[in-house]
PDB file of C-alpha atoms and ligand atoms in Angstrom:
ATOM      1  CA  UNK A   1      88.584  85.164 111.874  1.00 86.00           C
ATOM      2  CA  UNK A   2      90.931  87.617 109.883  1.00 93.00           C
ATOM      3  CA  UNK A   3      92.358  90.248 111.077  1.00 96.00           C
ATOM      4  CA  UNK A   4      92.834  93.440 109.592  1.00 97.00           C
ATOM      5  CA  UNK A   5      94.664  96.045 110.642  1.00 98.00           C
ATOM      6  CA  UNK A   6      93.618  99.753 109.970  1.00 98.00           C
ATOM      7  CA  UNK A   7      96.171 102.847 109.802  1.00 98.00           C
ATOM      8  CA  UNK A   8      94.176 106.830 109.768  1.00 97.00           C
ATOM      9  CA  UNK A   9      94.770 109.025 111.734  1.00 96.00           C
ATOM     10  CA  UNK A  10      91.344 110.802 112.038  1.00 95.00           C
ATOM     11  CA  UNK A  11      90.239 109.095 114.706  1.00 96.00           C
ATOM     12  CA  UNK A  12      86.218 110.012 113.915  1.00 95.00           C
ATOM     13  CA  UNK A  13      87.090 107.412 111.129  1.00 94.00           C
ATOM     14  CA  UNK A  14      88.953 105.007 112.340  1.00 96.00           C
ATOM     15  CA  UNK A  15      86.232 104.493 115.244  1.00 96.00           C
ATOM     16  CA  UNK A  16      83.771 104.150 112.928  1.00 95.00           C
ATOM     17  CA  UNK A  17      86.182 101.638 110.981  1.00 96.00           C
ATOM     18  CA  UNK A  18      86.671  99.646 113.932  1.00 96.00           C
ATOM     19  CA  UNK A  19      83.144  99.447 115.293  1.00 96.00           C
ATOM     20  CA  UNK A  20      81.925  98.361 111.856  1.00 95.00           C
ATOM     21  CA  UNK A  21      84.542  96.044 111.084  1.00 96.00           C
ATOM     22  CA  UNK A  22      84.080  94.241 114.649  1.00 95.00           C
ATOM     23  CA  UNK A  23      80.513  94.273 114.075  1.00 94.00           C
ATOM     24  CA  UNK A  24      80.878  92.173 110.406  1.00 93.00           C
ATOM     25  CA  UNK A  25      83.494  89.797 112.730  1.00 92.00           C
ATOM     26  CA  UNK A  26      86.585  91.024 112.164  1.00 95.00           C
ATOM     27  CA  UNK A  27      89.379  90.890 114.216  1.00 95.00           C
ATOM     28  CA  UNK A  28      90.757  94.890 114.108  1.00 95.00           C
ATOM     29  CA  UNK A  29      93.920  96.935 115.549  1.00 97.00           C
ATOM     30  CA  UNK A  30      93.867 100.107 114.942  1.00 98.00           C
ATOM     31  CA  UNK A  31      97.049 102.588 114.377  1.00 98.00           C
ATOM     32  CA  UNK A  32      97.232 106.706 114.032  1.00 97.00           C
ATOM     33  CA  UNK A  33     100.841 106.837 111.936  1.00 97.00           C
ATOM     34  CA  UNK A  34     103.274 105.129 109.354  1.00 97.00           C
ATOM     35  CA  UNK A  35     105.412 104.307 111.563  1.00 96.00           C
ATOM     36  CA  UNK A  36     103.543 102.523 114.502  1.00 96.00           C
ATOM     37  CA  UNK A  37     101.705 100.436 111.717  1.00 97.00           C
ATOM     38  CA  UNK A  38     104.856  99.469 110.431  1.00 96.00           C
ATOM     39  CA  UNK A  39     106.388  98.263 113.344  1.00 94.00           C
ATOM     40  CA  UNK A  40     103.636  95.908 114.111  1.00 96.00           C
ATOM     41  CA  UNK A  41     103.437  94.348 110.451  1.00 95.00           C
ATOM     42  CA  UNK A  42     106.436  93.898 111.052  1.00 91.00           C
ATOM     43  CA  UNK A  43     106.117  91.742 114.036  1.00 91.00           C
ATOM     44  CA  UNK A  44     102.301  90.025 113.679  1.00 91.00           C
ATOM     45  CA  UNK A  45     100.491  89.075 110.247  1.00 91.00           C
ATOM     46  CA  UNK A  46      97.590  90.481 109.425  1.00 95.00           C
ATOM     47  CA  UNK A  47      95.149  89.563 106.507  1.00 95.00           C
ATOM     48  CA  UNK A  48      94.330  92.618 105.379  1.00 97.00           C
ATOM     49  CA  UNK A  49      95.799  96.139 105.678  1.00 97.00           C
ATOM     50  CA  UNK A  50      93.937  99.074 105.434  1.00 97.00           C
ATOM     51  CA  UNK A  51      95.694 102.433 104.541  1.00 97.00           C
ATOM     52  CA  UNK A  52      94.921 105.928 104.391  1.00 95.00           C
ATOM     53  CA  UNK A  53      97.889 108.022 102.688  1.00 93.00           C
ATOM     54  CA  UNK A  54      97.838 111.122 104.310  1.00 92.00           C
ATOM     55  CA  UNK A  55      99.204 109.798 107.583  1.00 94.00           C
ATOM     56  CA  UNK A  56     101.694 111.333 109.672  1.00 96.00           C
ATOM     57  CA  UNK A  57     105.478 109.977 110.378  1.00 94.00           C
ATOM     58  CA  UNK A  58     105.191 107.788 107.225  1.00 94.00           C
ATOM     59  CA  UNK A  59     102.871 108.165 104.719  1.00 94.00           C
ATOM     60  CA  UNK A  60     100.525 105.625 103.465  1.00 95.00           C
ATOM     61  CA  UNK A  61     102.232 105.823 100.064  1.00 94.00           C
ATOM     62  CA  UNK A  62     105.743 104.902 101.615  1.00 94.00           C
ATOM     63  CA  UNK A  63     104.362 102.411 104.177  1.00 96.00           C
ATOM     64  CA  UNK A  64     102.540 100.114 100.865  1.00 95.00           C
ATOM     65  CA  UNK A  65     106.088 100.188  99.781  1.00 93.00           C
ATOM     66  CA  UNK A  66     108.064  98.880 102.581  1.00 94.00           C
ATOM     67  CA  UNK A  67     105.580  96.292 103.124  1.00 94.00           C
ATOM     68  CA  UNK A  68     105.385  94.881  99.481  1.00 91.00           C
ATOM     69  CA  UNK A  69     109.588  95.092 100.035  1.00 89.00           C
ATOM     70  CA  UNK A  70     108.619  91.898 102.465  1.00 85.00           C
ATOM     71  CA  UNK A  71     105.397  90.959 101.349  1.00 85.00           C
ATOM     72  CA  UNK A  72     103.480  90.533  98.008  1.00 81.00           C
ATOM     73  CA  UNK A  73      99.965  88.344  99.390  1.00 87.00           C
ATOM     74  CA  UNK A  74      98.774  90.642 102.212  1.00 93.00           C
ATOM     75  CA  UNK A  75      96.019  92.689 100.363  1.00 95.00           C
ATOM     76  CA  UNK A  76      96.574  96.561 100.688  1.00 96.00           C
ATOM     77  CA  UNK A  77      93.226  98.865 100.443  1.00 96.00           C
ATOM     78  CA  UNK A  78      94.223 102.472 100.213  1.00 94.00           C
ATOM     79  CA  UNK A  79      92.410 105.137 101.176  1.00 92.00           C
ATOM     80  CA  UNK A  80      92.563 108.630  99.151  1.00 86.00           C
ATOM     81  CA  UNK A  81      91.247 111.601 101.313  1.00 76.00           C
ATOM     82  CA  UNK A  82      90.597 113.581  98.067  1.00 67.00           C
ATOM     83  CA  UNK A  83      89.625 112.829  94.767  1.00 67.00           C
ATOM     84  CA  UNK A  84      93.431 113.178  93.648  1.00 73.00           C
ATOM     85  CA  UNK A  85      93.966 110.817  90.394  1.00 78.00           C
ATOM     86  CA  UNK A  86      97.934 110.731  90.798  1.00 80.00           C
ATOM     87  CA  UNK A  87      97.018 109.580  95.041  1.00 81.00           C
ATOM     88  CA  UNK A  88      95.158 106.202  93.229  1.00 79.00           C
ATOM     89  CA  UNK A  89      98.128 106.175  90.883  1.00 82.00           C
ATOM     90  CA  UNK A  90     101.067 106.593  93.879  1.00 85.00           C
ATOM     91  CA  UNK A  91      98.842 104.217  95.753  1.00 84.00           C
ATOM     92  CA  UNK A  92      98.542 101.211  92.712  1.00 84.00           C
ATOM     93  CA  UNK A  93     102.074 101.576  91.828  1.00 83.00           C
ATOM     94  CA  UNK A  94     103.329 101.064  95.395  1.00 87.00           C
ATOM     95  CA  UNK A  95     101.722  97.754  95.572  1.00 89.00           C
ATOM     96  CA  UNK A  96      98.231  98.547  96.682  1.00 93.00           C
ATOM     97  CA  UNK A  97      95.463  96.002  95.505  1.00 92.00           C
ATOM     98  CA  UNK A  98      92.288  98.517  95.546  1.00 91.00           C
ATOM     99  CA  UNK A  99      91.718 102.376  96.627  1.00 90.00           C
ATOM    100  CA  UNK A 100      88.934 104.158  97.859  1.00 91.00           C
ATOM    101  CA  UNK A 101      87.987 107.744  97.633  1.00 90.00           C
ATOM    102  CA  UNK A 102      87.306 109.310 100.933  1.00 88.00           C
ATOM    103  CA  UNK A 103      84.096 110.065 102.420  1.00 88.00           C
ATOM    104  CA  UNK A 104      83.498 106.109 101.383  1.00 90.00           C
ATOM    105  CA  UNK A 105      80.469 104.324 101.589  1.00 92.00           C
ATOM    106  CA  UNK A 106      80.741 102.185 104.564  1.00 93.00           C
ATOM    107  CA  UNK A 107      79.274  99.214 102.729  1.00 94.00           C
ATOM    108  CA  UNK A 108      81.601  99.570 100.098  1.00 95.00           C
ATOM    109  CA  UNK A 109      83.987  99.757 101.791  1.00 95.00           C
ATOM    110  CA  UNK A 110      83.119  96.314 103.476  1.00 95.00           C
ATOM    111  CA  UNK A 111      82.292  94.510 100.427  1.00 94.00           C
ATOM    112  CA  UNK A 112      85.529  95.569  98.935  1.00 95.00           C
ATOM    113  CA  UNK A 113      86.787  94.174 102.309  1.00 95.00           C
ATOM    114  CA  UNK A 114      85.239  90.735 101.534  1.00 94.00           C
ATOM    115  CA  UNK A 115      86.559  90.519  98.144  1.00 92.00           C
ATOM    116  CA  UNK A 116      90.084  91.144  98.769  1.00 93.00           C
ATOM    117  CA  UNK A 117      90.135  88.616 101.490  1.00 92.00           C
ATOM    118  CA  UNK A 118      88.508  85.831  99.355  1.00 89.00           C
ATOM    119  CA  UNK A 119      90.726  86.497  96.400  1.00 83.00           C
ATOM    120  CA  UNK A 120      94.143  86.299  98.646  1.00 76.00           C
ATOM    121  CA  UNK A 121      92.844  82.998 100.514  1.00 68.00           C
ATOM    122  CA  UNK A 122      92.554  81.711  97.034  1.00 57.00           C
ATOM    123  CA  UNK A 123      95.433  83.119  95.308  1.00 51.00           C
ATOM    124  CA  UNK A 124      98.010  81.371  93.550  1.00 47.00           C
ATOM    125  CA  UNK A 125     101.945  81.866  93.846  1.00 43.00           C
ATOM    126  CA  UNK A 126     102.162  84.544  91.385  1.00 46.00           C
ATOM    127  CA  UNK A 127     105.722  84.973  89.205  1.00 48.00           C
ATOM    128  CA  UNK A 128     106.482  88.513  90.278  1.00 65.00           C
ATOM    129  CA  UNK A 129     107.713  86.221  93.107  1.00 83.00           C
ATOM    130  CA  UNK A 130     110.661  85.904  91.276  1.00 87.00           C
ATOM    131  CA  UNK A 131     112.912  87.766  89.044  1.00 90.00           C
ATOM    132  CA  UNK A 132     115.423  86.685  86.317  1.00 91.00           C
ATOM    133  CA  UNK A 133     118.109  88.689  84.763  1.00 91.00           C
ATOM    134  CA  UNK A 134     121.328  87.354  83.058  1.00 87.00           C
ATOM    135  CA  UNK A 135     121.877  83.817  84.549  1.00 91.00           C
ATOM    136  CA  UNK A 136     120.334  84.690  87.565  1.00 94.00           C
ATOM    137  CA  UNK A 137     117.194  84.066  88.936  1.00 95.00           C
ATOM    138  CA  UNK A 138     116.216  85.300  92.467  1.00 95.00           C
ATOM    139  CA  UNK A 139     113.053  84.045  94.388  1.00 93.00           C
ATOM    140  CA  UNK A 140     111.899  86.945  96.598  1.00 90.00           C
ATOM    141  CA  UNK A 141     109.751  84.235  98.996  1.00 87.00           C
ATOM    142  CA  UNK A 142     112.727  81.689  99.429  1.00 92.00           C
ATOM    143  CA  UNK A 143     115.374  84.165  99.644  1.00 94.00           C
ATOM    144  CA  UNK A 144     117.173  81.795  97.170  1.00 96.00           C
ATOM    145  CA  UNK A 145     119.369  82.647  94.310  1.00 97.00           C
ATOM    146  CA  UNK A 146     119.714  80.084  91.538  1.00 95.00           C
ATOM    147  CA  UNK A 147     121.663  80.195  88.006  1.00 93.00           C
ATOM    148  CA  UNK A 148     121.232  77.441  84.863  1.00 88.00           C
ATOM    149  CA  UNK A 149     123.143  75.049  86.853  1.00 92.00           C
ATOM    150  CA  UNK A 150     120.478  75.483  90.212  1.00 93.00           C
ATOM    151  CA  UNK A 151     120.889  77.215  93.634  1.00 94.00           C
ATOM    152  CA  UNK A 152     123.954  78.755  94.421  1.00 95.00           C
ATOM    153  CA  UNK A 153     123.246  80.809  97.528  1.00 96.00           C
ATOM    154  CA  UNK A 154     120.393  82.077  99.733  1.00 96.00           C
ATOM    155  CA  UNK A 155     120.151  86.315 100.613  1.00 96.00           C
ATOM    156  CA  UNK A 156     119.273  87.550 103.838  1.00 95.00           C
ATOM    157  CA  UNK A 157     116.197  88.953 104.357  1.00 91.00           C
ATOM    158  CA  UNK A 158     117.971  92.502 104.415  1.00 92.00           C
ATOM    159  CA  UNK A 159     119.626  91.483 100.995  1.00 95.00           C
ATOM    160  CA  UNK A 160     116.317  90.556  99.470  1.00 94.00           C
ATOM    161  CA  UNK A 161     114.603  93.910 100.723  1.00 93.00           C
ATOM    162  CA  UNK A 162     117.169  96.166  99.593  1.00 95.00           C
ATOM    163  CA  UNK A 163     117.535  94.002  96.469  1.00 95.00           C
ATOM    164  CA  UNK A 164     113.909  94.057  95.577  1.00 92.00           C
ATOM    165  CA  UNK A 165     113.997  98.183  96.558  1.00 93.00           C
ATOM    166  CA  UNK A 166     116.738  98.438  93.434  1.00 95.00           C
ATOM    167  CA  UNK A 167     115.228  96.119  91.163  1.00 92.00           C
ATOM    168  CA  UNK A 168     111.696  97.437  91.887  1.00 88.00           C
ATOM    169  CA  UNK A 169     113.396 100.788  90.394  1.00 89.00           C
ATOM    170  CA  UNK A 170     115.412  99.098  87.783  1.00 90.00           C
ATOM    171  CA  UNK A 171     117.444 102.314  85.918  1.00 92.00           C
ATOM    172  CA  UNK A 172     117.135 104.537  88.456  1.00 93.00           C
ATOM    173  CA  UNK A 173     118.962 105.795  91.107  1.00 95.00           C
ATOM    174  CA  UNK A 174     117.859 105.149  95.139  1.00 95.00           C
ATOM    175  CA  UNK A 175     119.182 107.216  97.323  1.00 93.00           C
ATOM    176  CA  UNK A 176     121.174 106.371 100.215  1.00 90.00           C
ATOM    177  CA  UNK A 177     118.812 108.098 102.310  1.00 87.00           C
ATOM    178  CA  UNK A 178     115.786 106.316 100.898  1.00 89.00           C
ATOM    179  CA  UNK A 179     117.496 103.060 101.281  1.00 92.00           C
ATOM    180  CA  UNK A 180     118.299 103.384 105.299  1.00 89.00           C
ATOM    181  CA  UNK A 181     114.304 104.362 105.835  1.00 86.00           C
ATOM    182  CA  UNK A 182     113.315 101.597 103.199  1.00 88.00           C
ATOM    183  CA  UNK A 183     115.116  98.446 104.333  1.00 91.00           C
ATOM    184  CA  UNK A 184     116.405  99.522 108.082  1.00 88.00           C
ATOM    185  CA  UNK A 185     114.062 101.422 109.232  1.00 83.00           C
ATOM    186  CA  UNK A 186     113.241 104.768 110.596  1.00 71.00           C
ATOM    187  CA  UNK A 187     115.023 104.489 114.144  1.00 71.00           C
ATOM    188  CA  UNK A 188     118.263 102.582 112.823  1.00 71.00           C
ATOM    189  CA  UNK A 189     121.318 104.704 111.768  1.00 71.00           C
ATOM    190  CA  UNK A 190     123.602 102.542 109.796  1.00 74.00           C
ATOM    191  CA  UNK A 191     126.605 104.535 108.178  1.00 77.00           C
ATOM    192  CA  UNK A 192     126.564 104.446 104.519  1.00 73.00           C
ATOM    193  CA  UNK A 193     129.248 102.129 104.674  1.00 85.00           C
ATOM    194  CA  UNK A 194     126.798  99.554 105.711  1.00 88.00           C
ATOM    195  CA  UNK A 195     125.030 100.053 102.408  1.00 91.00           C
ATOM    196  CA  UNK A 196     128.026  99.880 100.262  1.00 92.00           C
ATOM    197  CA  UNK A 197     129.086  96.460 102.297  1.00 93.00           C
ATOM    198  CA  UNK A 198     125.816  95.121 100.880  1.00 96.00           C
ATOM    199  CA  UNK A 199     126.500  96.102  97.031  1.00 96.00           C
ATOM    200  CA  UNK A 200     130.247  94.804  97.601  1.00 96.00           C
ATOM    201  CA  UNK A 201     128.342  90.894  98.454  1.00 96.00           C
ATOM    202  CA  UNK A 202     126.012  91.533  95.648  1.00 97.00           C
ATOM    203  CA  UNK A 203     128.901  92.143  92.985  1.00 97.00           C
ATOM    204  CA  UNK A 204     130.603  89.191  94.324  1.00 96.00           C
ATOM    205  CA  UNK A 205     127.575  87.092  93.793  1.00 96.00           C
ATOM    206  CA  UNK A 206     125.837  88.483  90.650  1.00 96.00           C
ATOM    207  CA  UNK A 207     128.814  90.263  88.706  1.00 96.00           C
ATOM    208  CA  UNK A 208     131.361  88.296  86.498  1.00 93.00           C
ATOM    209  CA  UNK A 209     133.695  91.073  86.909  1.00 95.00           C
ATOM    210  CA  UNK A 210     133.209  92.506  90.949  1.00 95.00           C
ATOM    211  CA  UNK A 211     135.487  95.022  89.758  1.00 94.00           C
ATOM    212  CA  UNK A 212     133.715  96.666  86.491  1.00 95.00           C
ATOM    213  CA  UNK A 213     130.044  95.807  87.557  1.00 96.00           C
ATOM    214  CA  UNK A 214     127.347  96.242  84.769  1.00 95.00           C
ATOM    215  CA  UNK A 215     124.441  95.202  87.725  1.00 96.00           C
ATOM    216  CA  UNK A 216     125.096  97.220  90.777  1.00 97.00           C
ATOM    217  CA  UNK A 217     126.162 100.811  90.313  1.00 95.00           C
ATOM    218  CA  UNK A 218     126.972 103.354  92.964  1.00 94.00           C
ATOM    219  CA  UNK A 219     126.436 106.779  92.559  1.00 91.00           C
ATOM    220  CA  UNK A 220     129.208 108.566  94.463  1.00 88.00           C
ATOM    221  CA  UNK A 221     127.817 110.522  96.824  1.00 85.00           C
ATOM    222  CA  UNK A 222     124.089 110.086  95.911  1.00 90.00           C
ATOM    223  CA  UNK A 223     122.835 106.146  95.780  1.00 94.00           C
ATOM    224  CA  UNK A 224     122.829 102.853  94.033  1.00 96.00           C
ATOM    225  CA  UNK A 225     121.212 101.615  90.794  1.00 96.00           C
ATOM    226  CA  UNK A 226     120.560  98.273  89.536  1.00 96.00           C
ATOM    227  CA  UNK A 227     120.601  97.412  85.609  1.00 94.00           C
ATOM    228  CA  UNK A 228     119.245  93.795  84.451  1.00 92.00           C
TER     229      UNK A 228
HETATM  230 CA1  LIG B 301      94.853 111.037 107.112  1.00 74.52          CA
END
């Protein structure tokens, strides 16, 4: 039985999502913000996440974002509450897999549904699993880092999210603040330090010179940037 979980906030919808989705034999857990959706992909798998993007706490655009951070398979169905072209575009670009323009046709919205969840049981490892540049290559599902001669280390998982966050936006810069809601999360309150600790072990592993890097840049006083 797969499970989907469903974030909106307008809870004349999401009843309706949830009766209909129970009826067609889903499993279904429903969730009013960002944030409280976040938390529990965060601790169970679902198999399919749908998302509105006006949502309060975190919006739907930011929550597709911090999930694809961890997690490329799950599929992500968006759902736009106007006909706003740039919504579909913030939506795709995040990481979402399909969009829907709100008032939806309920059966559309289940045979989109279906779809998604056949193409992810059947979908191969894909290569933006991985991501070369210089010597390097880094392998977002194993955590492992490898150069021509093989593996040299494994990240943390916190390394690979914040790594993917800066590589994601190759060229530009991510702000510290952006980078404490991204990769710790919305209740945590790191200093900055803690950010700058985490570029320090990334010189060390990716730069030849730690000291001049031409990878990792900080941006006093503003963020970080990554160059291949
Ligand atoms: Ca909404």
């Amino acid at each position: 039985m797969s499970r989907i979980c469903v974030v909106e906030d307008e809870v004349s919808i999401s009843e309706l999502l949830e009766i209909n989705l129970r009826l067609e034999g889903y499993e279904c857990e429903v969730f009013a913000d960002g944030k409280a959706a976040l938390e529990a992909i965060e601790s169970r798998k679902f198999d399919l996440i749908l998302l509105d993007i006006m949502l309060p706490l975190v919006d739907g655009i930011n929550v597709c974002e911090i999930i694809r951070l961890k997690d490329n398979e799950t599929p992500i169905l968006m759902l736009t509450a106007k006909n706003s072209s740039q919504d579909r575009i913030d939506g795709l670009k995040a990481g979402a897999d399909d969009y829907l323009v709100k008032p939806f046709n309920l059966e559309e919205l289940l045979l989109r549904i279906e779809k998604l969840l056949k193409r992810s049981g059947s979908k191969p490892v894909v290569s933006f699993n991985e991501f070369s540049f210089g010597q390097f290559t880094i392998n977002f599902l194993t955590y492992e880092v490898r150069n021509s001669k093989g593996p040299i280390t494994t990240l943390s998982k916190r390394q690979i999210m914040l790594i993917k966050l800066l590589i994601d936006r190759q060229g530009q810069v991510v702000s510290r603040q952006e980078i404490l809601e991204k990769v710790w999360g919305f209740d945590v309150y790191p200093t900055t330090r803690t950010i700058d600790n985490y570029i320090v072990e990334f010189r060390k592993i990716f730069e030849s010179n730690p000291k001049h890097p031409v990878h990792f840049y900080s941006i006093r006083g503003v963020g970080y940037k990554f160059m291949a």
